[in-house]
Amino acid sequence: GCGGSDSGSEGGGDDGKLTLGFSQVGAESGWRTANTESIKASAAAAGIELKFSDAQGKQENQISDIRGFITQKVDVIAFSPVVTSGWDAVLKEAKDADIPVILTDRAVDSTDTSLYESFIGSDFKVEGQKAGEWLAKEYEGKTGDVNIVELQGTTGSAPAIDRQTGFADAIKANPNLKIAKSQTGDFKRADGKTVMETFLQSVPKIDVLYAHNDDMGLGAIEAIEAAGKVPGKDIKIITVDAVKDGMTALAAGKINFIVECSPLLGDQLMETAKKVKAGEAVEKRILTKEGTFTPEQAKAELPNRKY
Amino acid sequence: MSIIKNRLFWPSLILAVMLVINMFTSNQFVTIQNGHLFGTLIDILRGSAPLILVALGMTLVIATGGIDLSVGSVMAISGAVACLLISDLGDQNAVGSVLLIIGVAIAASLVLGLWNGALVAFVGIQPIIATLILMVAGRGVAQLITDGQIINVQSSPYATLATGFFLAVPVAFLIAAAAVALTLLLTRRTALGLLLESVGGSPTASRLAGISARRITIMVYVVAGGFAGLAGLIYSANIKSADSISAGNLIELDAILAVVIGGTALIGGRFSIAGTVLGAVLIQTLSVTVVAIGIPPEANLLFKAVVVVALCLSQSPDFRAKVFGRFQSRPAVEKPAVEKVVTP
Amino acid sequence: MTTVDMTPATKGPEINKRRRVYKPNTKYIPILATLFLLVVMYSTSVANYENFGDPSVIVNLFRDNAVLLVVAVGMTFVIITGGIDLSVGAVISLTTTLTATLLQGGWPPLVVLPAVLLLGALIGAGQGAVIHFFKVEPFIATLAGLFLARGLALFINQKSIPIRDDLWRSISDYRIVLADGVVTKPIAIVALVTVLIAAVVLAWTRFGRNVYAIGGNADSALLMGLPVGRTKIAVYTVSGFCAALGGVLFSINSTSGWALQGNGMELDAIAACVIGGVLLTGGSGYVWGTVLGVLVAGLIRTILNFQGDLNSAWSRIIIGVLLFGFIVMQRLVTRKAK
Amino acid sequence: MGEQSPVLEMTGIRKVFPGVVALDGVDFRLFPGEVHALMGENGAGKSTLIKTLTGVYEIDGGEIKLGGVPVRIAGPLQAQQAGVSTVYQEVNLCTNLSVAENIFIGREPRKWGKIQWGKMRRRATELLARLDLDLDVSAPLDTYSLAIQQMVAIARAIDIDARVLILDEPTSSLDTAEVEQLFRVMRLIKESGVAILFVSHFLDQIFEISDRLTILRNGQLISEHRVEELSQVQLVEKMIGKELAALEDLEDKAQRNRERAAEAKPLLEAKGLGRTGAISPYDLTIHEGEVVGLAGLLGSGRTELARLLFGADKADKGELSVDGKRVTLRDPQVAMKHGIAFSSENRRTEGIIGDLSVRENIILALQATRGWTRPIPRKKQDEIVEKYIKALQIRPADPERPVRNLSGGNQQKVLLARWLITEPRLLIIDEPTRGIDVGAKAEIQKLVAELSDGGMAVLFVSAELEEVLRLSHKIAVLRDRRLVEELENTADVDADRIMQTIASGATS
Ligand SMILES: Nc1ncnc2c1ncn2[C@@H]1O[C@H](COP(=O)(O)OP(=O)(O)OP(=O)(O)O)[C@@H](O)[C@H]1O
Ligand SMILES: Nc1ncnc2c1ncn2[C@@H]1O[C@H](COP(=O)(O)OP(=O)(O)OP(=O)(O)O)[C@@H](O)[C@H]1O
Ligand SMILES: [Mg+2]
Ligand SMILES: [Mg+2]
């Protein structure tokens, strides 16, 4: 990377410690909090001084946070973009100030990829695909109609859009897999529950629920149970994230399948930051280590879940 | 004729239309299942309980000419407090302890309301900014309480608040109904309603009529805080967990909307409890209808916009007069023979 | 029509003489108090944080808050008449989405720019017309406007759309060097010019004075023969236009459009006005106050950014605490001075 | 004049409000160069007629001709453009703006579209000087008293280049000197050919200034006369539709009671009570059953003096005792606990609560003293309200009507009722007869006399010196925000005597 060429310059603190400015999207979910905690913990462990700021879900805040980091002359800037596009200008400013940038969790769609060193994070579209593929496999060979309801994330947010399209792509080949209703649950547990209540009332027979995150799925489970149905059996449930609560439900058989979207990318970030600062080459795309879980896998994994 | 002139006629009509739509789209509208009522209508009634509670408090605040933006944060705090304490209980199903904890959470909400009221009445800060402070900081406090995570509880007495049934009727709905009754009692059986409307109508004139505007103001914020706290408990009991981030997020907008639909003017003065309840149920029905008729998420807002526009226009007497005016038979009036608009 | 010639009264008896009533001119005190507190807050931060004294901190304040500044200026007009405009954030999102979509569709930028500005103004005018002609509460009319504008934006495109148009890019990249190491961007200049124009309009034009009169007492204003309806519609038009301009600035700042852009901006704008001493009941306040309000909010954010070790919960609490301290001090200083 | 054609001709004007026919086929003519008085009781429809003319209300029937041409006026702006300039009954100005702006808003001197503030202030100062007022024209209007606001409204109206000038009760809170100024200006305007429509409940003023008059009763046209054709008694008869019951000689009664009152127990004593910038420290003792009148010119500080005794403003000097015990009136509530009541001169912003009904407005103060937990039973409310609606002849006699829709005079009566039902020991009434018609005025005066007979002390503030003289046992004279003299209202005290005191500024 170009940013690292003048390593050993003045930046950072007087103690020669590496300073990392990190701008988080916000604190919109437990997943995000875990993500933040991971970054903080890893920074402390790696001896990196972390400047953290929270954009409260607003791009304008995030842009000004990044500019703030530039003014503060931090060594490396990292951020989880609120939205995919619109970063060129501020990234150019960072480049002009010779501060390397690392993206986490969400990508940017800039055409000029030299504006950032690396992107660490999962691929939402792939997550949706994984969910769809599992479902296709479940119903392989069966021809009866399968009614799917989908609980989408916040309308217009990148994970919601990508998880939707990824999933739809993966089940496209099977005409019997039909999305009967799709509605936003805003990534919230309570909204997942109310929307599911209405789904249950307005869709004659629901076979599968696909929720864009665990929380909505958990809310929906409440609704399903209240309606006298058995989650996981009467209605198959697929979610994304694999937070602790979701894994517990998965282990209990209330959820059938979870695609992991790990928030724990702190270590990878610190490692990359150090490399970038030292001028070493880093991979442009670093995928977070993540998998998928079935109930059995969940039982084994559960004791290790921290978040 | 006179019924059409009633402010609440049109919202009621729109509500009725939406309920009818739901009747057709839903598998069960109202049935009895396992000895209690069940179905879409019941879901709506139960689901609107938190909004009704918040909007009730908001009505009183607005009647005095104020506004309370902090209700969502208060909801989050009360849910967080309750769940944190319950999750520490040895036996989460101990009714006594849960009741006590509910009391603690509501007390906390009342204190938060008191804080708002004091800022408005004693420091003299404009209500919108005074409550904005708690709106921003309050959610931070709630996040601190839950440590940014969702706290789960497994307490059936607590869950009863939202999902239980009493005499076949949902408990949440009963709580909301009780709150409505209490508010009606407070405002119409005592002189509080009159004093509120008077303070909202003209603070100066009220002061000179010997009304302690301060005490009244503080009181309404306290009541609003308490109701918001109760709403927060129902919200969190419904999902058996405290979600300090999304609990009550943006509910202040819905609550204000409910109040305005109900015919209470934002500048204060006359208020209508019945109208507010109607408004709240209408908003809840609207979001259920959106799902029930399968409006795609990206069109949700457009649909809502159409309904709100229809609502506000139908409620405007001027709109009805201007648009439907010529269809109504009016007492014959002699118009001036020659009409000429004067220009200088 | 005859002009009345009123020769000055023959001096009446001594007892008829009226004295001037001297009262200190208190109308600027809130603004001065706010400015004073802002300076105090800034200097404390300079003392506490490394690099805070860098002039670019102040310069960036204007650039980072350019959109809010423009939107809040429009909001100031509306609030002074005693109204409120909740649609501004949504108009921003619609503007950015539309701008990006049209530019992507190959429309010439010089057509897109006036078109979206006009659209914003039209949305504002429509809301104003509903408010005036049908006597619908501003809150509910503009809330419907919010749903409509954001609904349209989401309907056009849910995703965020990059803008690759050359004009947009070049304005976005254009650097105005103020001093060595201190640069700003055109959007900040546009925002400042907007503020200046607004200040002049409010203080020096008939329209501006009508805005104050209506906020003071709309019924009286009507009886005094002021064009109340026209003015009301006009302020919402101004606000809609400012929101659209804010949207354009946003799309330049980020070279993208997104339907969720500017979410919640209405509250920020209202808060900025109120912090700056504009009364929500109408009839009183200045654009300069609003500017200070925006700067207060921006400065608080900057302080949090420099502090750098707060998690989300604590940063919310600190924002609240700083806001609280500021408002209370403002009240106390103002009260003392009066 | 008869040969001239009318500049304004209204025929068959009809205006219906829900439940009330405010105007029922009223004809009205106005000739150039005349002062035409519009007469009628409270609620007769005078203000409504004016508002239909200026387009505030749309008419339900009839025709309006201006300069012989039938017109439809859409609103006050169009009326102004058509040459009709109006001072409405309730002072309708924007008190948040400066005095100068209130005079010129909408017509500001401009250059390149930019308002010339300096020129505007200069012209405002000049204009006010013609009304013999010297104000700081850049101060916000709300720093001035209602009377001054009324003068400002007049200044605005006469500066508008008009062929018809309408003045709806412009003199209701002015005192003699101001009225004289106003009349002088009115005569000048009239001479220039402008037609003036004038409303007032002061019969003397009517006979002094007007040329012709039109009488309304209950929304109907009764008759139109030249002023010379009628005597005051005949006029009143036509207005109220019956002979005015002979007034008891209040003045004599006041004389008789004077000594009794002076010997009664002191109820309230102010010693060196004052407030910086509002009123210099003053001493005043009010005994039980005593009527104390306050006399002074516009802006002499009568209102300020009275407000301190109610805690409406907080005194920053001196002390006050009630029944010999020291009290601090932190706010009105405390004063009310001590049996003090205060009806403000500014009924629109400090008195009525427009949205609330007549009933609610009347019981408001009584309810406030009881606190919110002890509501007045509805039956009792209805009883009280009905009684006072009758006693004060509040019209329309519908307790559930929003008070905003009542005519100005009737609103004033509602306020009086509000305070009377609290049965105060000291009733402070600031301009209680403002805008009240002859009949009702007499009733109110009688009421004050009766109340004082029954032991209630009254502090009576009125711009009408005669009224003060008729009712008071003791008169306190103010000048320049200072209480300059306190005199017993003996037989030899008359208006001249008091004016002298004001002029000489003697200190007691
Ligand atoms: N906006 C309104 N709505 C309903 N009724 C009204 C309205 N305005 C006036 N009225 C009624 O119309 C009648 C005439 O009122 P108006 O104000 O013209 O009386 P007025 O002659 O000016 O009396 P005053 O001497 O007290 O000013 C009254 O009965 C009043 O209650
Ligand atoms: N705090 C103050 N500082 C300066 N001037 C004041 C203050 N308060 C009131 N005034 C002015 O003092 C003047 C006297 O007030 P006011 O009119 O109440 O006296 P008044 O004798 O009751 O006269 P009026 O007949 O007009 O009621 C008014 O012009 C008012 O604007
Ligand atoms: Mg009148
Ligand atoms: Mg006075």
GROMACS .gro file of C-alpha atoms and ligand atoms in nm, chain D residues 15-23 39-51 57 89-90 168-169 199 201 216 219 347 395-396 401-402 404-411 435-437, ligand 1:
model
   78
 1004LYS     CA    1  -7.413   3.702   0.842
 1005VAL     CA    2  -7.488   3.380   1.020
 1006PHE     CA    3  -7.261   3.207   1.268
 1007PRO     CA    4  -7.348   2.861   1.388
 1008GLY     CA    5  -7.635   2.927   1.623
 1009VAL     CA    6  -7.641   3.304   1.587
 1010VAL     CA    7  -7.768   3.537   1.323
 1011ALA     CA    8  -7.516   3.812   1.379
 1012LEU     CA    9  -7.642   4.038   1.103
 1028MET     CA   10  -7.416   5.223   1.772
 1029GLY     CA   11  -7.551   4.925   1.955
 1030GLU     CA   12  -7.527   4.715   2.264
 1031ASN     CA   13  -7.261   4.454   2.321
 1032GLY     CA   14  -7.315   4.182   2.069
 1033ALA     CA   15  -7.540   4.394   1.848
 1034GLY     CA   16  -7.322   4.313   1.550
 1035LYS     CA   17  -7.108   4.623   1.505
 1036SER     CA   18  -6.775   4.448   1.483
 1037THR     CA   19  -6.924   4.181   1.264
 1038LEU     CA   20  -7.055   4.440   1.021
 1039ILE     CA   21  -6.708   4.590   1.004
 1040LYS     CA   22  -6.549   4.254   0.949
 1046TYR     CA   23  -6.595   3.722   0.712
 1078GLN     CA   24  -6.177   4.630   1.820
 1079GLU     CA   25  -5.926   4.410   1.991
 1157ASP     CA   26  -6.387   5.004   1.614
 1158GLU     CA   27  -6.382   5.121   1.975
 1188VAL     CA   28  -6.766   5.282   1.716
 1190HIS     CA   29  -6.978   5.311   2.385
 1205LEU     CA   30  -7.807   4.824   1.540
 1208GLY     CA   31  -7.810   4.214   1.436
 1336ARG     CA   32  -5.854   4.074   2.831
 1384ARG     CA   33  -7.509   3.742   2.538
 1385PRO     CA   34  -7.559   3.497   2.380
 1390ARG     CA   35  -7.010   2.863   2.352
 1391PRO     CA   36  -6.634   2.919   2.312
 1393ARG     CA   37  -6.358   3.350   2.163
 1394ASN     CA   38  -6.681   3.387   1.967
 1395LEU     CA   39  -6.833   3.635   2.206
 1396SER     CA   40  -6.832   4.003   2.130
 1397GLY     CA   41  -6.566   4.207   2.307
 1398GLY     CA   42  -6.796   4.353   2.566
 1399ASN     CA   43  -6.939   4.019   2.655
 1400GLN     CA   44  -6.594   3.874   2.701
 1424GLY     CA   45  -6.579   4.814   2.566
 1425ILE     CA   46  -6.894   4.768   2.767
 1426ASP     CA   47  -7.219   4.927   2.656
 1498LIG     N1   48  -6.659   3.410   1.501
 1498LIG     C1   49  -6.780   3.404   1.557
 1498LIG     N2   50  -6.843   3.287   1.574
 1498LIG     C2   51  -6.965   3.279   1.629
 1498LIG     N3   52  -7.033   3.385   1.675
 1498LIG     C3   53  -6.977   3.506   1.662
 1498LIG     C4   54  -6.848   3.523   1.604
 1498LIG     N4   55  -6.817   3.652   1.605
 1498LIG     C5   56  -6.921   3.715   1.661
 1498LIG     N5   57  -7.019   3.629   1.696
 1498LIG     C6   58  -7.149   3.663   1.754
 1498LIG     O1   59  -7.207   3.762   1.674
 1498LIG     C7   60  -7.276   3.858   1.752
 1498LIG     C8   61  -7.227   3.996   1.717
 1498LIG     O2   62  -7.097   4.017   1.767
 1498LIG     P1   63  -7.013   4.149   1.745
 1498LIG     O3   64  -6.876   4.122   1.786
 1498LIG     O4   65  -7.036   4.200   1.611
 1498LIG     O5   66  -7.079   4.248   1.850
 1498LIG     P2   67  -7.046   4.402   1.876
 1498LIG     O6   68  -7.163   4.477   1.840
 1498LIG     O7   69  -6.918   4.439   1.815
 1498LIG     O8   70  -7.034   4.402   2.036
 1498LIG     P3   71  -6.929   4.476   2.135
 1498LIG     O9   72  -6.983   4.608   2.161
 1498LIG    O10   73  -6.934   4.393   2.257
 1498LIG    O11   74  -6.800   4.473   2.068
 1498LIG     C9   75  -7.251   3.817   1.896
 1498LIG    O12   76  -7.366   3.748   1.939
 1498LIG    C10   77  -7.135   3.724   1.892
 1498LIG    O13   78  -7.146   3.627   1.991
   0.00000   0.00000   0.00000
